[in-house]
XYZ file of C-alpha atoms in Angstrom:
465
model
C -19.738 5.466 -90.823
C -19.832 9.303 -90.656
C -16.757 9.263 -88.546
C -14.957 7.184 -90.944
C -15.973 9.419 -93.850
C -14.871 12.432 -91.909
C -11.400 10.968 -91.170
C -11.024 10.014 -94.770
C -11.790 13.574 -95.805
C -9.561 14.990 -93.183
C -6.682 12.750 -94.186
C -7.153 13.294 -97.794
C -7.302 17.205 -97.508
C -4.311 17.183 -95.202
C -2.134 15.309 -97.457
C -3.270 17.211 -100.323
C -2.490 20.696 -98.653
C 1.119 19.339 -97.566
C 1.928 18.159 -100.995
C 0.610 21.421 -102.588
C 2.414 23.596 -100.364
C 5.762 21.438 -100.523
C 5.470 21.765 -104.334
C 4.626 25.428 -104.000
C 7.992 25.971 -102.358
C 9.837 24.179 -104.890
C 8.220 26.358 -107.690
C 8.637 29.535 -105.646
C 12.370 28.943 -105.697
C 12.241 30.001 -109.313
C 11.353 33.567 -108.446
C 8.441 35.653 -107.435
C 7.317 36.039 -111.229
C 6.334 32.314 -111.284
C 4.529 32.734 -107.972
C 2.360 35.643 -109.534
C 1.812 33.653 -112.697
C 0.435 30.622 -110.525
C -1.551 33.146 -108.417
C -3.242 34.354 -111.664
C -3.890 30.704 -112.722
C -5.385 29.892 -109.273
C -7.647 32.991 -109.442
C -8.824 31.975 -112.951
C -9.401 28.573 -111.680
C -11.795 29.922 -108.964
C -13.647 32.051 -111.562
C -14.110 28.998 -113.765
C -15.199 26.909 -110.730
C -17.707 29.488 -109.760
C -19.092 30.661 -113.155
C -18.525 27.665 -115.471
C -18.484 24.420 -113.353
C -20.772 25.962 -110.581
C -24.112 24.837 -112.240
C -23.185 21.322 -111.252
C -23.437 22.265 -107.503
C -26.909 21.836 -105.957
C -28.520 25.250 -105.251
C -31.552 26.722 -103.747
C -34.180 24.231 -102.282
C -31.957 21.318 -103.516
C -29.139 22.374 -101.325
C -31.624 22.968 -98.443
C -33.174 19.369 -98.886
C -29.738 17.976 -98.792
C -28.801 19.165 -95.253
C -29.294 16.227 -92.627
C -31.104 16.795 -89.451
C -29.648 19.567 -87.447
C -27.073 18.805 -84.677
C -28.145 19.126 -81.066
C -25.907 22.136 -80.565
C -27.934 24.326 -82.926
C -26.375 27.321 -84.469
C -27.542 30.742 -83.088
C -29.694 32.876 -85.450
C -28.654 35.962 -87.046
C -25.412 37.710 -87.357
C -24.107 38.477 -83.950
C -22.943 41.786 -83.105
C -19.700 40.901 -81.287
C -18.305 39.121 -84.713
C -18.251 42.480 -86.539
C -16.567 44.000 -83.524
C -13.957 41.323 -83.457
C -13.399 41.604 -87.286
C -12.874 45.407 -86.865
C -10.457 44.810 -83.979
C -8.421 42.336 -85.929
C -8.194 44.830 -88.844
C -6.871 47.307 -86.395
C -4.305 44.818 -85.393
C -3.366 44.345 -89.092
C -2.679 48.060 -89.427
C -0.713 48.230 -86.178
C 1.213 45.070 -87.068
C 2.160 46.403 -90.425
C 3.175 49.712 -88.800
C 5.294 47.780 -86.297
C 7.150 45.691 -89.031
C 8.207 48.912 -90.863
C 10.563 49.545 -88.068
C 11.835 45.863 -87.692
C 13.650 46.081 -90.971
C 11.709 43.396 -92.900
C 8.474 41.973 -94.216
C 7.159 45.189 -95.488
C 7.265 47.697 -98.649
C 9.293 50.210 -96.849
C 11.247 49.394 -93.698
C 14.062 50.604 -91.287
C 15.874 49.293 -88.250
C 17.278 46.089 -89.850
C 19.873 45.548 -87.219
C 19.874 43.885 -83.699
C 18.284 46.276 -81.254
C 16.198 46.193 -78.097
C 12.852 47.495 -79.977
C 13.276 44.820 -82.475
C 13.531 41.983 -79.751
C 10.170 43.346 -77.954
C 8.459 44.261 -81.097
C 9.172 40.981 -82.812
C 8.069 39.041 -79.671
C 4.706 41.093 -79.655
C 4.352 40.535 -83.302
C 4.645 36.621 -83.328
C 2.274 36.708 -80.455
C -0.363 38.458 -82.240
C 0.396 36.790 -85.612
C -0.337 33.352 -84.097
C -4.020 34.109 -83.996
C -4.921 37.268 -85.685
C -5.016 36.329 -89.569
C -6.071 32.757 -88.734
C -8.944 34.140 -86.841
C -9.909 36.172 -89.853
C -10.215 32.758 -91.824
C -12.145 31.080 -88.909
C -14.658 33.993 -88.922
C -15.077 33.540 -92.737
C -15.527 29.980 -92.276
C -18.213 30.345 -89.737
C -20.521 32.044 -92.361
C -19.968 29.522 -95.077
C -22.470 26.838 -93.815
C -25.494 29.110 -93.200
C -24.755 30.854 -96.586
C -24.702 27.593 -98.611
C -27.789 26.468 -96.996
C -29.608 29.591 -97.352
C -28.437 30.360 -101.148
C -27.183 27.154 -102.209
C -23.376 26.554 -102.891
C -23.517 27.984 -106.343
C -25.019 31.401 -105.280
C -22.858 31.581 -102.167
C -19.745 31.409 -104.201
C -20.909 33.766 -106.791
C -21.614 36.353 -104.309
C -18.411 36.073 -102.526
C -16.224 35.803 -105.678
C -17.911 38.586 -107.271
C -17.418 40.881 -104.286
C -13.666 40.038 -103.882
C -12.559 39.347 -107.564
C -12.768 43.006 -108.687
C -10.870 44.329 -105.585
C -8.390 41.569 -105.944
C -7.606 42.417 -109.562
C -7.452 46.189 -108.918
C -5.346 46.025 -106.126
C -2.902 43.285 -107.036
C -2.219 44.521 -110.445
C -2.644 48.294 -110.205
C -2.758 49.850 -106.648
C -0.440 47.885 -104.828
C 1.654 47.340 -108.006
C 2.167 51.106 -107.886
C 3.064 50.888 -104.084
C 5.776 48.451 -105.013
C 7.109 50.789 -107.565
C 6.722 53.770 -105.393
C 8.445 52.070 -102.371
C 11.330 50.800 -104.357
C 11.879 53.976 -106.611
C 10.541 57.006 -104.837
C 10.645 56.374 -101.082
C 14.187 54.915 -100.772
C 17.671 56.225 -101.077
C 19.205 55.014 -103.437
C 16.272 54.258 -105.626
C 15.899 50.929 -107.438
C 15.329 51.132 -111.148
C 11.528 51.712 -111.953
C 9.725 48.320 -112.700
C 6.292 47.079 -112.844
C 5.663 44.064 -110.289
C 2.035 42.936 -109.348
C 1.897 42.827 -105.530
C -0.107 40.252 -103.294
C 0.828 42.332 -100.213
C -2.704 42.080 -98.834
C -4.702 40.550 -101.640
C -3.233 37.105 -100.911
C -5.916 36.962 -98.050
C -8.672 37.375 -100.692
C -7.224 34.779 -103.155
C -6.885 32.187 -100.508
C -10.298 32.799 -99.076
C -11.802 32.603 -102.561
C -10.002 29.134 -102.858
C -10.973 27.755 -99.563
C -14.619 28.828 -100.179
C -14.564 27.224 -103.445
C -13.132 23.991 -102.050
C -15.950 24.053 -99.403
C -18.892 24.946 -101.888
C -17.847 22.123 -104.248
C -16.989 19.493 -101.273
C -19.118 16.412 -101.626
C -19.782 14.172 -98.927
C -21.497 14.163 -95.404
C -22.141 17.257 -93.553
C -19.647 17.376 -90.801
C -21.564 17.420 -87.469
C -19.622 17.089 -84.400
C -19.340 18.432 -80.728
C -16.883 21.002 -79.767
C -13.541 19.338 -79.182
C -11.671 19.912 -76.017
C -8.983 22.515 -75.751
C -6.454 19.780 -75.434
C -7.450 18.186 -78.807
C -7.468 21.600 -80.637
C -4.005 22.379 -79.145
C -2.745 18.818 -80.156
C -3.948 19.265 -83.727
C -2.470 22.759 -83.978
C 0.892 21.380 -82.692
C 0.878 18.601 -85.317
C 0.016 21.343 -88.063
C 3.017 23.276 -86.772
C 5.254 20.221 -86.848
C 4.290 19.527 -90.629
C 4.885 23.109 -91.323
C 8.484 22.801 -90.362
C 8.790 20.512 -93.351
C 7.520 23.430 -95.340
C 10.288 25.699 -93.854
C 12.930 23.069 -94.598
C 12.117 23.034 -98.335
C 12.320 26.895 -98.241
C 15.982 26.621 -97.307
C 16.803 23.649 -99.605
C 15.299 25.624 -102.676
C 16.077 29.054 -101.588
C 12.386 29.824 -102.008
C 10.491 32.900 -101.085
C 8.936 32.825 -97.356
C 5.595 33.576 -99.250
C 3.861 31.678 -101.928
C 1.056 33.270 -103.988
C 1.290 35.933 -101.310
C 0.552 33.650 -98.229
C 3.483 33.738 -95.713
C 4.751 30.316 -94.864
C 7.225 30.972 -92.005
C 6.368 31.604 -88.600
C 3.328 31.342 -86.235
C -0.228 31.564 -87.757
C 0.902 30.995 -91.456
C 0.666 28.445 -94.136
C -1.166 25.415 -93.048
C -2.708 27.136 -90.095
C -4.897 29.325 -92.279
C -6.306 26.281 -93.939
C -6.951 24.620 -90.518
C -8.695 27.712 -89.044
C -10.966 28.135 -91.946
C -11.859 24.389 -91.747
C -12.457 24.814 -88.056
C -14.697 27.968 -88.843
C -16.868 25.763 -91.120
C -17.334 23.255 -88.294
C -18.139 25.996 -85.742
C -20.692 27.457 -88.111
C -22.328 24.180 -88.927
C -22.447 22.931 -85.344
C -23.192 26.272 -83.577
C -20.099 26.167 -81.275
C -20.253 30.060 -80.906
C -23.906 30.276 -80.086
C -23.212 30.140 -76.474
C -20.198 31.184 -74.300
C -17.400 28.814 -74.577
C -16.857 26.358 -71.691
C -15.255 27.587 -68.492
C -12.597 24.916 -68.701
C -11.497 25.839 -72.017
C -11.272 29.425 -71.183
C -9.182 28.656 -67.891
C -6.777 26.518 -69.876
C -6.419 28.992 -72.718
C -5.550 31.831 -70.423
C -2.910 29.676 -68.519
C -1.314 28.327 -71.889
C -1.430 31.856 -73.382
C 0.186 33.282 -70.377
C 3.032 30.973 -70.055
C 3.660 30.906 -73.841
C 3.854 34.740 -73.764
C 6.502 34.629 -71.134
C 8.604 32.038 -73.142
C 8.503 34.038 -76.147
C 9.740 37.269 -74.596
C 12.413 35.120 -72.909
C 13.599 33.701 -76.190
C 13.373 37.018 -77.856
C 15.604 38.548 -75.306
C 18.159 35.823 -75.465
C 18.393 35.825 -79.291
C 17.542 39.209 -80.871
C 19.378 41.939 -78.797
C 22.435 43.512 -80.162
C 24.416 41.353 -77.849
C 22.443 38.159 -77.510
C 22.971 35.765 -74.754
C 22.632 32.724 -77.351
C 24.976 33.577 -80.415
C 24.785 30.907 -83.130
C 27.480 31.866 -85.493
C 27.317 35.473 -84.819
C 24.828 35.972 -87.703
C 21.716 38.041 -86.791
C 19.712 36.762 -89.567
C 20.461 33.248 -88.418
C 19.323 34.077 -84.973
C 16.154 35.878 -86.221
C 15.206 32.792 -88.330
C 15.990 30.488 -85.231
C 13.577 32.522 -83.184
C 10.854 32.505 -85.634
C 11.080 28.682 -86.038
C 11.162 28.204 -82.365
C 7.959 30.419 -82.067
C 6.297 28.481 -84.813
C 6.092 25.326 -82.761
C 5.996 27.052 -79.241
C 2.866 29.114 -80.480
C 0.915 26.489 -81.984
C -1.110 25.848 -78.806
C -1.014 29.522 -77.834
C -2.538 30.565 -80.978
C -5.657 28.545 -80.431
C -5.763 29.656 -76.918
C -5.378 33.371 -77.736
C -8.154 32.880 -80.309
C -10.365 31.271 -77.674
C -9.659 34.291 -75.237
C -10.325 36.878 -78.067
C -13.669 35.283 -79.162
C -14.878 34.980 -75.367
C -13.850 38.630 -74.619
C -15.827 39.964 -77.531
C -18.790 37.638 -76.901
C -18.925 39.237 -73.410
C -18.066 42.798 -73.964
C -19.117 43.644 -77.466
C -22.654 43.240 -77.780
C -23.904 46.952 -78.373
C -24.803 47.786 -81.817
C -23.693 51.356 -81.043
C -20.183 50.444 -79.876
C -17.222 52.233 -81.742
C -15.894 48.846 -83.175
C -19.291 47.739 -84.470
C -19.946 51.292 -86.099
C -16.534 51.106 -87.694
C -17.171 47.625 -88.997
C -18.560 48.582 -92.565
C -15.029 50.365 -93.167
C -13.073 47.236 -92.037
C -12.715 45.636 -95.621
C -11.730 48.894 -97.198
C -9.258 49.635 -94.510
C -7.877 46.269 -95.119
C -7.315 47.050 -98.842
C -6.135 50.558 -98.485
C -3.993 50.883 -95.538
C -0.719 49.652 -97.153
C -0.435 52.952 -99.013
C -1.236 54.894 -95.918
C 1.356 52.904 -93.704
C 4.116 53.380 -96.351
C 3.421 57.294 -96.871
C 3.225 57.824 -93.061
C 6.487 55.693 -92.535
C 8.103 57.899 -95.234
C 6.861 61.113 -93.464
C 8.496 59.957 -90.232
C 11.955 59.047 -92.092
C 12.041 62.674 -93.456
C 10.994 64.273 -90.087
C 13.752 62.316 -88.389
C 16.448 63.016 -91.249
C 15.502 66.714 -91.073
C 15.826 66.754 -87.130
C 19.167 64.796 -86.863
C 20.867 65.400 -90.290
C 20.947 61.728 -90.558
C 20.545 60.152 -94.142
C 18.595 56.844 -93.879
C 19.649 54.712 -96.855
C 19.038 51.279 -98.393
C 22.507 50.263 -99.717
C 21.630 46.608 -100.097
C 18.593 47.165 -102.415
C 15.121 45.874 -101.587
C 15.864 44.820 -98.054
C 15.330 46.864 -94.756
C 17.619 49.823 -94.105
C 20.644 49.150 -91.959
C 21.147 52.797 -91.063
C 21.522 53.055 -87.260
C 19.280 55.510 -85.683
C 20.241 57.659 -82.687
C 18.697 55.145 -80.067
C 16.089 52.306 -79.909
C 13.530 54.600 -78.561
C 13.369 56.423 -81.985
C 12.204 53.168 -83.641
C 9.559 52.715 -80.919
C 8.569 56.395 -81.346
C 8.391 55.757 -85.118
C 6.095 52.893 -84.694
C 3.578 54.722 -82.374
C 3.571 57.708 -84.793
C 2.972 55.399 -87.835
C 0.404 53.162 -86.153
C -1.711 55.945 -84.533
C -1.758 58.083 -87.699
C -2.347 54.909 -90.135
C -5.281 53.951 -88.144
C -7.172 57.413 -88.392
C -5.977 58.034 -92.013
C -6.923 54.447 -93.359
C -10.554 54.939 -91.932
C -10.897 58.485 -93.248
C -9.532 57.334 -96.687
C -11.968 54.382 -96.769
C -14.876 56.808 -95.960
C -13.800 59.101 -98.915
C -13.339 56.412 -101.482
C -16.635 54.844 -100.602
C -18.250 58.012 -101.659
C -17.368 57.174 -105.095
C -20.309 55.873 -107.072
C -20.271 51.957 -107.387
C -17.381 51.598 -104.937
C -19.434 51.028 -101.642
C -20.671 47.740 -102.830
C -17.304 46.274 -103.071
C -15.671 48.124 -100.194
């Protein structure tokens, strides 16, 4: 009976997610302003569900008494050191990734290098490999804490604690800090400048918005506790592949309705985006409820994951070298933008299993190697949330400094004649783009940690960052 109930819940939530995102694409076609309005409506709904409707959720001893008998695979006790180290590492990947796309010509506030080149081919291949697991793994880790927090505090208190900590940063950064970054990137950092205008930005805070939504759904979810054994790697890969195929339907609607590739900030196109974030959060709640991570993952799962990840990485690099260089081997219509989109779509399906496998390997690596509380990653863990929120400004400013250094050294004027897109100004060679990425990534990591440390010294800020 429990399996039937779980199947019904899974089917209902899957259909609801697909319908919601398909409709989201339709709405997104009307422009980013509507997307921001809907984001504000969603955030308001989360606040209402937390502080107005939350009393209807069982709490405290009522919630604990509602928990059935524990599964055989018991969850491990306490917060494990490797989890904090993994979160810090993933945060470093976010900063490095945004430093990388700043030199790929798209997907960031201030970007250069928007033309076919060797760096773009290799950089994009690395980026999609990392993207296939990095952000979903953030949602997965967040999901693992939800069951124990709900059992200990009760769903109502769990939700209030999470929403309280995230809502103020969400508001401040979406409507003030990153809105200012939008204006600066468009009007002060580029040539020719765009007209000064105010536009809220969900550049990084989309993660907070959707995490609050997923957590609210979980806290209000009625029905059986979902106890189950750890699925095989084949089953996990099959589920991920199926979700990627469904995600292709989302991508088709993007083209039909000329919609933005993101809705309410969450990217929808490419590996590790859209439905995968919901899937990994749900998987995290199951892992937390059933103690899947209390011991080392099975040997067979690790072996298969290494093989699948290795083969997928080779195929991705081959595809990138065929489609993305200046003189691609496969040239569909001679349009670099079309080739880039084709590459991303191919990787979205190809990396569905690889994303799961890379996530498995990352978890296993940190379970084995990062158990020291005095390790550098664990000691930096308290700053990771602040780095996440503050690094956008840091990356843009350091990218701008590199542009000015290059212009001064070469006499080249880097410009954005096409408006808000990436700069198509060709640099002297592809190595300059790679050097700019290294310069920006290294300085941004250190500067983001330092800035977070200083901001946390402000009275009252530390409790939120």
